[in-house]
GROMACS .gro file of C-alpha atoms in nm:
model
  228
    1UNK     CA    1   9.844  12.944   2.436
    2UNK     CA    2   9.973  12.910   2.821
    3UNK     CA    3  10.105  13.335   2.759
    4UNK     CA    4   9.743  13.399   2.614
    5UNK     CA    5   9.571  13.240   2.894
    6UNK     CA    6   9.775  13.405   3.136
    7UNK     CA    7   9.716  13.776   2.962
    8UNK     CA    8   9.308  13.707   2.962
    9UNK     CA    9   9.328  13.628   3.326
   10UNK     CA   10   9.527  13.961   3.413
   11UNK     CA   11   9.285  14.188   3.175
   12UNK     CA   12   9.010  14.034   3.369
   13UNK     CA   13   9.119  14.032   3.689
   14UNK     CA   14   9.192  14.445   3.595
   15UNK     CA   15   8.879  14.517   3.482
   16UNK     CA   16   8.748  14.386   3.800
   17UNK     CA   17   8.942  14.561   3.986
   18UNK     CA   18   8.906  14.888   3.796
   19UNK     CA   19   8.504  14.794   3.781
   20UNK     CA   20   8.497  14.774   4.196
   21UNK     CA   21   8.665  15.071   4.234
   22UNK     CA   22   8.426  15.257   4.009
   23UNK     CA   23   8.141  15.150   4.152
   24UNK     CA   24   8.313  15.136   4.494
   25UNK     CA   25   8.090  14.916   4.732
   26UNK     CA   26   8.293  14.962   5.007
   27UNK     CA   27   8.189  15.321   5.057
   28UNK     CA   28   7.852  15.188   5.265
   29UNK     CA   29   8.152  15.029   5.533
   30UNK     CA   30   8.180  15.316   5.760
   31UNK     CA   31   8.219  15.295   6.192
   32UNK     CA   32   7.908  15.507   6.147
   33UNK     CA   33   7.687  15.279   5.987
   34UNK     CA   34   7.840  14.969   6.200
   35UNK     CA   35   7.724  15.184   6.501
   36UNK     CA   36   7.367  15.240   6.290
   37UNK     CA   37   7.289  14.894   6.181
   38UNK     CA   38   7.429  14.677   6.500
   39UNK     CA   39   7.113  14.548   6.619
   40UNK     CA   40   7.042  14.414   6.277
   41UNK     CA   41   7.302  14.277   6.239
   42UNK     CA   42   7.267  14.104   6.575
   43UNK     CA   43   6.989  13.953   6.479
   44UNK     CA   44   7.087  13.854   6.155
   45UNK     CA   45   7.351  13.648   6.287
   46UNK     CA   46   7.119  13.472   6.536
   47UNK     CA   47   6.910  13.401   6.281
   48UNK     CA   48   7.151  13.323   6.008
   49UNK     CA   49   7.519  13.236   6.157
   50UNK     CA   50   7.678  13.002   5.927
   51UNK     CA   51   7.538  13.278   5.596
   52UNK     CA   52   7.725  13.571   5.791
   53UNK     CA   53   8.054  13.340   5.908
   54UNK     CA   54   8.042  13.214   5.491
   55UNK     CA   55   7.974  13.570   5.379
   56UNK     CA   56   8.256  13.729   5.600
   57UNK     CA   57   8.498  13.446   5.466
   58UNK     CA   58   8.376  13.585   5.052
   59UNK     CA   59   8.421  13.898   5.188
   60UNK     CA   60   8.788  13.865   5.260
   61UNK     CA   61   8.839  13.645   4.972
   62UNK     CA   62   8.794  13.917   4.740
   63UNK     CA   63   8.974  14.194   4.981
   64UNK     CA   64   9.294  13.983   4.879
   65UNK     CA   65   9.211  13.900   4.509
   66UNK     CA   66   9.173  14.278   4.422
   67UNK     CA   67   9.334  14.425   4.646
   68UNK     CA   68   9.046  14.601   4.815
   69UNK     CA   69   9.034  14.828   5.135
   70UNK     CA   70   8.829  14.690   5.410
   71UNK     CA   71   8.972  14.471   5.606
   72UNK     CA   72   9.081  14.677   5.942
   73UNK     CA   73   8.726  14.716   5.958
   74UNK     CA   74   8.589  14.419   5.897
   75UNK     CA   75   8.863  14.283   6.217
   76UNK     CA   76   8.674  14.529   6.385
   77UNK     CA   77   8.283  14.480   6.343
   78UNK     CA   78   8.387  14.068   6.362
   79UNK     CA   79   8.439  14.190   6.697
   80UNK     CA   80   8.079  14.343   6.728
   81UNK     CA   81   7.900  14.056   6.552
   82UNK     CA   82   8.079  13.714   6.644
   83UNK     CA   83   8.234  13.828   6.966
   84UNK     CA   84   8.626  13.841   7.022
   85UNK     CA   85   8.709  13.423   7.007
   86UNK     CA   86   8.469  13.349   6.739
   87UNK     CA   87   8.546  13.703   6.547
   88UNK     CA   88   8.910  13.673   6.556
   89UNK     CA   89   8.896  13.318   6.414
   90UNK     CA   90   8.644  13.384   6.107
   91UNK     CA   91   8.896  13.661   6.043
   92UNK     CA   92   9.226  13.498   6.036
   93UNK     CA   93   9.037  13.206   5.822
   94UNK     CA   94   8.924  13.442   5.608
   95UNK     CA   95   9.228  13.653   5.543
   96UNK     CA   96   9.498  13.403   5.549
   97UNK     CA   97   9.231  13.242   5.230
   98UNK     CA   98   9.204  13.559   5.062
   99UNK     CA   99   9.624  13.588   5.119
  100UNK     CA  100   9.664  13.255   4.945
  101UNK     CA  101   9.387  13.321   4.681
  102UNK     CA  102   9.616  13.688   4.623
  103UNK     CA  103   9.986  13.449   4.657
  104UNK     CA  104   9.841  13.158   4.432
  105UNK     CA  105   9.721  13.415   4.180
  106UNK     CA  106   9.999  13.672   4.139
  107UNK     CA  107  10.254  13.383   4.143
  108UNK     CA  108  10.069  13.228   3.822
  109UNK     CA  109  10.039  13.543   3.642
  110UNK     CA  110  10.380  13.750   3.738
  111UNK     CA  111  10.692  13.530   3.892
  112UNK     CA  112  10.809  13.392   3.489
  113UNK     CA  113  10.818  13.729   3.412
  114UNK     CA  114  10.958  13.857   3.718
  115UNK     CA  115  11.244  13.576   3.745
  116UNK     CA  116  11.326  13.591   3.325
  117UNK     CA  117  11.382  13.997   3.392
  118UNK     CA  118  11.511  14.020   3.730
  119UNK     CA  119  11.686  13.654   3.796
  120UNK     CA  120  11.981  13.812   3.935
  121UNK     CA  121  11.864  14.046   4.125
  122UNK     CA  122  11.584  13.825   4.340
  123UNK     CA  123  11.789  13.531   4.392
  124UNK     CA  124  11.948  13.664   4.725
  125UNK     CA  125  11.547  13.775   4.850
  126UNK     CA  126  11.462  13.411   4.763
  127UNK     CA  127  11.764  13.299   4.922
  128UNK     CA  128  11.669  13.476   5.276
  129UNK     CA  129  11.290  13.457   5.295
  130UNK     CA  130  11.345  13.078   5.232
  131UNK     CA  131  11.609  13.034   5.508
  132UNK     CA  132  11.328  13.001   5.744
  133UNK     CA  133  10.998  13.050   5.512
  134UNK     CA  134  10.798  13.028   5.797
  135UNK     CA  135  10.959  13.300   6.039
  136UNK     CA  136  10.975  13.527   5.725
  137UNK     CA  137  10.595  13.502   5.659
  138UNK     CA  138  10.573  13.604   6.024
  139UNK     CA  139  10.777  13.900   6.017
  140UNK     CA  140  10.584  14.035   5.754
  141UNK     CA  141  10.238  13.962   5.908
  142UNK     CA  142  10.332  14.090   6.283
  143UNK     CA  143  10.508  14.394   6.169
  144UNK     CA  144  10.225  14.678   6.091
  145UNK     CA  145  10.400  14.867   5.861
  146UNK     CA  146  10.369  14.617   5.540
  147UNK     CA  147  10.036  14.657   5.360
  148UNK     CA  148   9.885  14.317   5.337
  149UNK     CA  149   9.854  14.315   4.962
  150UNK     CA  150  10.184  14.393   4.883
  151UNK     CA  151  10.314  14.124   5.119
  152UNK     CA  152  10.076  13.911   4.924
  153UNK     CA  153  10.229  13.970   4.598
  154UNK     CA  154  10.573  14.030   4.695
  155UNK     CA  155  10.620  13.657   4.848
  156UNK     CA  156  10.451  13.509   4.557
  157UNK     CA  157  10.697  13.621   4.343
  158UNK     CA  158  10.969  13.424   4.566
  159UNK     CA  159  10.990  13.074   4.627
  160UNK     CA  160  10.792  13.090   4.944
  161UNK     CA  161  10.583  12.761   4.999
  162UNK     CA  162  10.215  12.802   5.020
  163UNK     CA  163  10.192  12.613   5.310
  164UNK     CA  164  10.467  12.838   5.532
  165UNK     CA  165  10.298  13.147   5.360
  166UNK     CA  166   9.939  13.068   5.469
  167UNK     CA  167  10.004  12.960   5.830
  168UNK     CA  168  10.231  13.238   5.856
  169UNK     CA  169   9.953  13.464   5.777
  170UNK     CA  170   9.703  13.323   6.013
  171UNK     CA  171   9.959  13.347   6.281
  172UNK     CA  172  10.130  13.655   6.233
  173UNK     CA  173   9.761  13.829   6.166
  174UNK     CA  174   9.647  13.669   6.526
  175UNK     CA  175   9.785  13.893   6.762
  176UNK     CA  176   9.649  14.235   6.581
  177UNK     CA  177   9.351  14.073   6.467
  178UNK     CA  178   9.272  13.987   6.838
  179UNK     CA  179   9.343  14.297   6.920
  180UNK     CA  180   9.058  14.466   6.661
  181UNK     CA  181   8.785  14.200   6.729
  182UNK     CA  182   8.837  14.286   7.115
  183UNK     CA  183   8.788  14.663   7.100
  184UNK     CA  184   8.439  14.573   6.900
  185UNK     CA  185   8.343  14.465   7.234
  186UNK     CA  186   8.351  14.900   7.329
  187UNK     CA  187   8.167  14.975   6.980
  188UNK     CA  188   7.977  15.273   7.150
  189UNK     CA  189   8.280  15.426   7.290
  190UNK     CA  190   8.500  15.410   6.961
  191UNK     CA  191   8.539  15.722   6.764
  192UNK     CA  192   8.823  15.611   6.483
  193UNK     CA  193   8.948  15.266   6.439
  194UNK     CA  194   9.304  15.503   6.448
  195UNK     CA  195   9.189  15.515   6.802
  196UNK     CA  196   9.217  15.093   6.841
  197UNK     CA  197   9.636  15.044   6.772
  198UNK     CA  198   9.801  15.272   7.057
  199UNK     CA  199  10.208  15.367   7.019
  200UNK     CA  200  10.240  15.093   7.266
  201UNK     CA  201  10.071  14.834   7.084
  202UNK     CA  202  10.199  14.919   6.761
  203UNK     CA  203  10.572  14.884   6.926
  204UNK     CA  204  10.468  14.525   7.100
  205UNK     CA  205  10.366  14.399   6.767
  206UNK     CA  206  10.666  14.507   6.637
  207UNK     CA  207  10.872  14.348   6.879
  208UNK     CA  208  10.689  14.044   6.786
  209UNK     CA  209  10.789  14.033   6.437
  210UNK     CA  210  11.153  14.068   6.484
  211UNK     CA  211  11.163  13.811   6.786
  212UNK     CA  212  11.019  13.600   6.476
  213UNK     CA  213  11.324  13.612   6.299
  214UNK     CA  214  11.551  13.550   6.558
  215UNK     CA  215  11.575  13.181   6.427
  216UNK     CA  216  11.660  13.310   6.081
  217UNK     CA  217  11.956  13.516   6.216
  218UNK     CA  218  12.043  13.206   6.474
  219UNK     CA  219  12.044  12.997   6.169
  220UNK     CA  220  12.276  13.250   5.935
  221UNK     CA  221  12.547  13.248   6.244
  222UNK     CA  222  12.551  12.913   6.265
  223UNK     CA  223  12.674  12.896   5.884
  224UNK     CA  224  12.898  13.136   5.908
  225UNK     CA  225  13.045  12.979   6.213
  226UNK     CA  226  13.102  12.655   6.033
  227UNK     CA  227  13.256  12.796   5.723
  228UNK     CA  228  13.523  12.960   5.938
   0.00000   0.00000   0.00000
């Protein structure tokens, strides 16, 4: 009955996916038609400001259910609507929910499997990320070059803690987050949003994510050490 229940909620959970990327409603978000519709949306929020905060939180709940596109520029028009302070905190709310939502899911429907085919094999990953759960959830989130739903499903198939993996998401999407919802500020003058994340502050964030696991490596020398 538990295996049934499990293989209804993954057939749904596909169709939905495979029913929003048919019918793809995230073709109408475009820089273009930010740049078109600003002033109603402006006034929207004046009029309306806890609907748009709530509806910006949905929004990025279901980014990280299924997996959708989206979410650079949503960091980006945040910017335009709330402001940088305000923008950059609806959106690290909102995506370190939709992580969880993504981690609580894909951990109920995948790690059995996962751990009865590959128990072997995943017990050193589980091993390191849990050394210092935290720092690990960090690395992963500062680093640009990990797409945010695999992260999403790749921890939940460790033993990662929820709580280390959704504070380490809020965190570790801060600094690039900030960075988005500040350049909405300069909406007229942005052509691309490739135009937003320069070399320079691609490398910083970098940086960033492996000064976060300088505690993990600390930690591993220190065992060593004391087996010597």
């Amino acid at each position: 009955m538990f295996l049934k229940n499990k293989r209804r909620l993954l057939l749904l959970l596909l169709l939905a996916i495979g029913s929003i990327v048919f019918f793809d409603p995230w073709q109408y978000l475009s820089l273009e038609r930010l740049k078109l519709h600003q002033s109603e949306l402006d006034q929207f929020y004046i009029a309306n400001p806890l609907t748009l905060v709530g509806g910006y939180i949905v929004m990025f709940l279901l980014i990280g259910l299924f997996l959708l596109p989206g979410a650079t520029l949503l960091s980006f028009a945040a910017g335009v609507i709330f402001g940088p302070t305000l923008g950059t905190l609806v959106v690290i709310v909102g995506s370190g929910m939709g992580g969880a939502l993504a981690f609580l899911v894909s951990r109920y429907l995948l790690r059995d499997w996962i751990e009865s085919k590959c128990s072997e094999k995943i017990r050193g990953v589980n091993e390191n990320l849990c050394e210092k759960p935290f720092n690990s959830v960090l690395f992963f989130r500062l680093v640009p070059l990990f797409p945010f739903f695999a992260v999403n499903i790749g921890l939940a198939l460790s033993q990662m803690p929820l709580k280390s993996f959704f504070f380490g998401t809020m965190l570790g999407k801060l600094p690039s987050t900030y960075v988005y919802s500040l350049a909405g500020n300069n909406l007229a003058t942005i052509s691309s949003l490739e135009d937003i994340m320069s070399i320079k502050v691609l490398v910083s964030l970098c940086l960033l994510g492996v000064l976060a696991l300088i505690p993990v490596a600390y930690k591993k020398m220190n065992l060593k050490e004391s087996f010597r």
